[in-house]
Each structure stands twice: as C-alpha cells, then as structure tokens.
Amino acid sequence: MTKFIADSSFFELFPDAKIGVVIAKGIENNESSSREIKDMLNEANEKAYDYLTEPVFSENKVIKVWRDAFKKFKTKKGARCAIEALLKRVDKGNPVGSINPLVDIYNAISLTYALPVGSEDFDNFDGDMVLKITEGGDKFQALGDDSESETYPGELAYVDNAGAICRCFNWRDGVRTMITEDTKNAVVIMESVDPERDEDHKEALNAMAESLEKYLNCQTEIKILTKDDSEVTLK
C-alpha cells in the first residue's frame, strides 16, 4: 500500500492549507498532445493575464501569497512557487509551451486558476510520499539538472524513502518520479494556502479530473487533505 501523507509539521506552518489530490489511474499518455489539449493550454496562457493586474509582478495577490508562504521555511536561494514560475513566463511574453498531454493539462489548469500544480508517477515511489519539514540530506536530482542536490534542514519538501520528490514545497520536481509518455498512474497535486480561494481550489480540482478523464482515458479520484484528514491511499 502506498500513501500520500501531509505531515503535521506542514500544517503547523499552514493550518488552513488545502492540499488537493487527483489520483489518475490507467493514463494513456504519449509524446505529443492533441490539438484540443494544445488549444486548452493556449487559452490558459491568455487567461493568466487576468491575474497580472499590478505593475509590480510580486505585488499581484496570487504571487504575494506564495512569496509570504515561502518565508516560513528554509529554501534554496531563489526558489519560488511553481505558479509564479509559470506566470512570470506569461508576463514576459513567453507563453508556456507543450510538453506532453498530462503535463500540458495540469499546466493549463494551473494557469487558468493561478494555483500551483504538479504531478508525479507514483509507480516510481519508494514507500509513501510525505510532505514535511525535513531534517535535510534527502537526495534529489531536479529536472534539467545534471547533478544531485540534497534538501536542507528545515526545508519543506515532498519525500519518500529514496529521497526528495519535490523540493522547497512546490518549486522543482525530480527526475526519478517525473511524468513521461510511459506513465500509467499519477498523482496530481494542487496546493492552496489562501482560505479565500477554497472554492477556486475545488473548482480547479474538478476541472483537472474532468480533463484527465476526457483526454487521457483514465479513472480519477479527488481528495482534499487538511489538518484533520491528512492522508490518502494511492495504490
């Protein structure tokens, strides 16, 4: 049995947080997206401008809430929330491009709702995945990096028995559990630390599940983890 657990050390920092989970099984992913998925991603790139209304990028509400959140734990220098990275590309006129169907879908939902979204192939987990404040030393190789790094003591990260899966909360995913065209079973994670956006969060999770079922011909299950209900079985 493999679980995803949001540890009490996370909820001590963010007692009102919601960790949305979409479990997708039997995915039909491949190397390239359909025209429909690419159109959805293009529309999401345009929708993202709705959240960029302030002249100073960091003063946009959907950015500021995450800048403040990242001050609560140890981070690698320059680490930012995943949604900030996507919105910064849009802001600079460099729209988020196509990677593969599953990644394109979750990037589209992320941009449409201005919420961070990531996904992992849970068939490659070593034991349970836990979101927690680490003691440091969890091995990690980020996507695009040639060498390994390690988590810091006091860093918030997703980890399993083999090391880190995603560092600095939702900054960078790792190679070991990345989504590929061979992925059959995945967990899609959408975090929210702003209680004012709880309804947006729910709506985005439903849109995610509907899109995954429609385009990837898979079965989905939605779960929202809170401090009172903080784990879900993946397989």
Short mmCIF file of C-alpha atoms in Angstrom, two decimals:
data_model
loop_
_atom_site.label_atom_id
_atom_site.label_comp_id
_atom_site.label_asym_id
_atom_site.label_seq_id
_atom_site.Cartn_x
_atom_site.Cartn_y
_atom_site.Cartn_z
CA MET A 1 0.00 0.00 0.00
CA THR A 2 1.36 3.42 -0.99
CA LYS A 3 0.05 6.60 0.60
CA PHE A 4 0.46 10.35 0.31
CA ILE A 5 0.65 11.94 3.75
CA ALA A 6 0.70 15.62 4.65
CA ASP A 7 2.68 15.62 7.91
CA SER A 8 1.73 17.62 11.00
CA SER A 9 4.91 19.70 10.54
CA PHE A 10 3.36 21.09 7.35
CA PHE A 11 0.06 22.01 8.99
CA GLU A 12 1.90 23.66 11.89
CA LEU A 13 3.12 26.18 9.30
CA PHE A 14 -0.09 26.34 7.29
CA PRO A 15 -3.06 25.29 9.46
CA ASP A 16 -5.64 26.46 6.91
CA ALA A 17 -3.95 24.96 3.87
CA LYS A 18 -5.66 22.61 1.46
CA ILE A 19 -3.69 20.02 -0.50
CA GLY A 20 -5.78 18.91 -3.45
CA VAL A 21 -5.05 15.46 -4.84
CA VAL A 22 -6.26 13.90 -8.09
CA ILE A 23 -5.31 10.23 -8.41
CA ALA A 24 -5.29 9.20 -12.07
CA LYS A 25 -5.07 5.51 -12.98
CA GLY A 26 -4.80 3.90 -16.40
CA ILE A 27 -3.45 7.02 -18.11
CA GLU A 28 -2.93 6.97 -21.86
CA ASN A 29 -0.13 9.50 -22.12
CA ASN A 30 2.18 9.90 -25.11
CA GLU A 31 4.89 12.13 -26.54
CA SER A 32 2.65 14.80 -28.06
CA SER A 33 -0.64 16.46 -27.21
CA SER A 34 -3.75 16.60 -29.32
CA ARG A 35 -4.89 19.85 -30.92
CA GLU A 36 -7.61 20.11 -28.26
CA ILE A 37 -5.11 19.94 -25.39
CA LYS A 38 -2.80 22.44 -27.06
CA ASP A 39 -5.74 24.79 -27.58
CA MET A 40 -6.63 24.46 -23.89
CA LEU A 41 -3.06 25.38 -22.96
CA ASN A 42 -3.06 28.36 -25.33
CA GLU A 43 -6.32 29.64 -23.86
CA ALA A 44 -4.89 29.20 -20.34
CA ASN A 45 -1.86 31.31 -21.26
CA GLU A 46 -4.23 34.11 -22.20
CA LYS A 47 -6.41 33.63 -19.11
CA ALA A 48 -3.33 34.02 -16.90
CA TYR A 49 -3.16 37.74 -17.71
CA ASP A 50 -6.32 38.19 -15.60
CA TYR A 51 -4.18 37.58 -12.51
CA LEU A 52 -1.43 40.01 -13.50
CA THR A 53 -3.06 43.36 -12.83
CA GLU A 54 -0.37 45.09 -10.72
CA PRO A 55 2.55 46.96 -12.32
CA VAL A 56 5.00 45.24 -9.97
CA PHE A 57 4.91 41.47 -10.59
CA SER A 58 5.44 40.46 -6.94
CA GLU A 59 2.51 42.62 -5.80
CA ASN A 60 -0.09 40.55 -7.65
CA LYS A 61 -2.12 38.77 -5.00
CA VAL A 62 -1.61 35.25 -6.38
CA ILE A 63 2.15 35.84 -6.29
CA LYS A 64 2.39 37.64 -2.95
CA VAL A 65 0.56 34.94 -1.00
CA TRP A 66 3.22 32.42 -2.10
CA ARG A 67 6.14 34.78 -1.53
CA ASP A 68 4.90 35.13 2.06
CA ALA A 69 4.43 31.36 2.39
CA PHE A 70 7.99 30.62 1.26
CA LYS A 71 9.34 32.81 4.08
CA LYS A 72 8.08 30.26 6.62
CA PHE A 73 10.61 27.51 5.83
CA LYS A 74 14.18 27.06 4.63
CA THR A 75 14.53 27.34 0.85
CA LYS A 76 17.23 27.16 -1.75
CA LYS A 77 18.22 30.67 -2.81
CA GLY A 78 15.87 31.97 -5.47
CA ALA A 79 13.29 29.20 -5.05
CA ARG A 80 9.77 30.32 -5.94
CA CYS A 81 6.36 28.73 -6.10
CA ALA A 82 5.55 26.77 -9.25
CA ILE A 83 2.70 29.09 -10.25
CA GLU A 84 4.99 32.10 -10.01
CA ALA A 85 7.36 30.48 -12.50
CA LEU A 86 4.53 29.92 -14.99
CA LEU A 87 3.03 33.37 -14.56
CA LYS A 88 6.43 35.01 -14.93
CA ARG A 89 6.82 33.38 -18.32
CA VAL A 90 3.44 34.71 -19.39
CA ASP A 91 4.27 38.15 -18.01
CA LYS A 92 7.45 38.24 -20.11
CA GLY A 93 5.58 37.26 -23.27
CA ASN A 94 6.97 33.73 -23.27
CA PRO A 95 3.85 31.50 -23.06
CA VAL A 96 4.07 28.05 -21.55
CA GLY A 97 4.54 25.53 -24.35
CA SER A 98 3.55 21.93 -24.91
CA ILE A 99 5.47 19.06 -23.24
CA ASN A 100 3.20 16.01 -23.17
CA PRO A 101 -0.56 15.55 -22.65
CA LEU A 102 -0.61 15.13 -18.87
CA VAL A 103 1.84 17.96 -18.22
CA ASP A 104 0.02 20.23 -20.67
CA ILE A 105 -3.30 19.57 -18.93
CA TYR A 106 -2.02 20.35 -15.47
CA ASN A 107 -0.17 23.45 -16.68
CA ALA A 108 -3.37 24.64 -18.36
CA ILE A 109 -5.38 24.19 -15.17
CA SER A 110 -2.63 25.84 -13.15
CA LEU A 111 -2.62 28.93 -15.38
CA THR A 112 -6.41 29.08 -15.62
CA TYR A 113 -6.82 29.19 -11.84
CA ALA A 114 -3.43 30.64 -10.82
CA LEU A 115 -2.78 27.77 -8.45
CA PRO A 116 0.38 25.63 -8.28
CA VAL A 117 0.00 22.17 -9.78
CA GLY A 118 2.47 19.31 -10.09
CA SER A 119 2.29 15.63 -10.88
CA GLU A 120 4.31 12.52 -10.07
CA ASP A 121 4.39 8.97 -11.37
CA PHE A 122 3.57 7.14 -8.15
CA ASP A 123 4.64 3.77 -9.56
CA ASN A 124 8.18 5.09 -9.04
CA PHE A 125 7.72 5.97 -5.36
CA ASP A 126 9.76 4.15 -2.74
CA GLY A 127 7.22 3.75 0.04
CA ASP A 128 4.89 6.59 1.00
CA MET A 129 5.23 10.17 -0.20
CA VAL A 130 5.22 12.63 2.71
CA LEU A 131 5.03 16.42 2.67
CA LYS A 132 7.02 17.57 5.69
CA ILE A 133 9.73 19.73 7.18
CA THR A 134 12.87 17.72 6.51
CA GLU A 135 15.95 17.05 8.60
CA GLY A 136 17.99 17.57 5.45
CA GLY A 137 20.10 15.22 3.35
CA ASP A 138 17.32 13.84 1.13
CA LYS A 139 18.88 13.16 -2.28
CA PHE A 140 17.32 14.90 -5.25
CA GLN A 141 18.01 15.49 -8.93
CA ALA A 142 15.89 18.26 -10.36
CA LEU A 143 14.53 18.19 -13.89
CA GLY A 144 17.10 19.79 -16.15
CA ASP A 145 20.00 19.40 -13.70
CA ASP A 146 23.00 17.16 -14.37
CA SER A 147 23.90 16.58 -10.72
CA GLU A 148 22.19 15.72 -7.45
CA SER A 149 21.48 18.05 -4.57
CA GLU A 150 20.13 17.45 -1.06
CA THR A 151 17.35 19.01 0.98
CA TYR A 152 18.25 21.46 3.73
CA PRO A 153 17.37 21.01 7.41
CA GLY A 154 14.13 22.90 7.91
CA GLU A 155 13.11 22.72 4.25
CA LEU A 156 9.53 21.84 3.31
CA ALA A 157 9.59 19.05 0.74
CA TYR A 158 7.81 16.03 -0.65
CA VAL A 159 9.93 12.98 0.18
CA ASP A 160 9.82 9.18 0.16
CA ASN A 161 12.23 6.51 1.37
CA ALA A 162 14.64 7.14 -1.52
CA GLY A 163 14.90 10.92 -1.19
CA ALA A 164 13.10 14.07 -2.24
CA ILE A 165 10.36 14.08 -4.87
CA CYS A 166 9.76 17.84 -4.99
CA ARG A 167 11.93 20.40 -3.18
CA CYS A 168 11.02 23.68 -1.48
CA PHE A 169 7.30 22.83 -1.25
CA ASN A 170 6.38 23.14 -4.93
CA TRP A 171 9.50 24.63 -6.52
CA ARG A 172 11.14 21.84 -8.54
CA ASP A 173 10.16 18.26 -9.40
CA GLY A 174 12.72 15.47 -9.62
CA VAL A 175 13.80 13.13 -12.39
CA ARG A 176 13.02 9.91 -10.52
CA THR A 177 9.23 10.36 -10.44
CA MET A 178 8.73 12.68 -13.42
CA ILE A 179 5.81 12.27 -15.81
CA THR A 180 6.75 10.64 -19.12
CA GLU A 181 4.91 9.13 -22.06
CA ASP A 182 5.18 5.79 -20.24
CA THR A 183 3.37 6.98 -17.11
CA LYS A 184 0.26 4.94 -16.39
CA ASN A 185 -0.60 6.04 -12.84
CA ALA A 186 -0.08 9.54 -11.48
CA VAL A 187 -0.92 11.74 -8.56
CA VAL A 188 -1.66 15.38 -9.41
CA ILE A 189 -1.20 17.78 -6.51
CA MET A 190 -2.64 21.27 -6.21
CA GLU A 191 -1.79 23.31 -3.11
CA SER A 192 -3.61 26.30 -1.68
CA VAL A 193 -2.57 28.32 1.37
CA ASP A 194 -5.19 31.05 0.92
CA PRO A 195 -8.57 30.19 2.53
CA GLU A 196 -10.22 32.89 0.39
CA ARG A 197 -9.56 30.67 -2.63
CA ASP A 198 -11.08 27.45 -1.32
CA GLU A 199 -13.88 27.50 -3.89
CA ASP A 200 -11.45 28.20 -6.74
CA HIS A 201 -9.38 25.29 -5.47
CA LYS A 202 -12.33 22.90 -5.56
CA GLU A 203 -13.38 24.07 -9.00
CA ALA A 204 -9.85 23.62 -10.34
CA LEU A 205 -9.62 20.09 -8.95
CA ASN A 206 -12.89 19.14 -10.63
CA ALA A 207 -11.69 20.67 -13.91
CA MET A 208 -8.48 18.69 -13.59
CA ALA A 209 -10.23 15.37 -13.05
CA GLU A 210 -12.68 16.01 -15.91
CA SER A 211 -9.87 16.91 -18.31
CA LEU A 212 -7.75 13.90 -17.37
CA GLU A 213 -10.68 11.54 -17.89
CA LYS A 214 -11.65 13.20 -21.17
CA TYR A 215 -8.24 13.39 -22.80
CA LEU A 216 -6.22 10.58 -21.17
CA ASN A 217 -8.97 7.96 -20.88
CA CYS A 218 -8.24 7.29 -17.21
CA GLN A 219 -10.09 6.88 -13.94
CA THR A 220 -9.75 9.62 -11.33
CA GLU A 221 -10.39 10.20 -7.65
CA ILE A 222 -10.29 13.58 -5.89
CA LYS A 223 -9.25 14.10 -2.29
CA ILE A 224 -8.52 17.31 -0.37
CA LEU A 225 -6.10 16.90 2.51
CA THR A 226 -6.49 19.10 5.60
CA LYS A 227 -5.03 19.10 9.09
CA ASP A 228 -7.95 16.89 10.17
CA ASP A 229 -7.79 14.48 7.23
CA SER A 230 -4.21 14.37 6.06
CA GLU A 231 -3.59 11.19 4.07
CA VAL A 232 -4.84 9.32 1.03
CA THR A 233 -4.07 5.87 -0.36
CA LEU A 234 -2.63 5.93 -3.89
CA LYS A 235 -2.40 2.20 -4.56
#
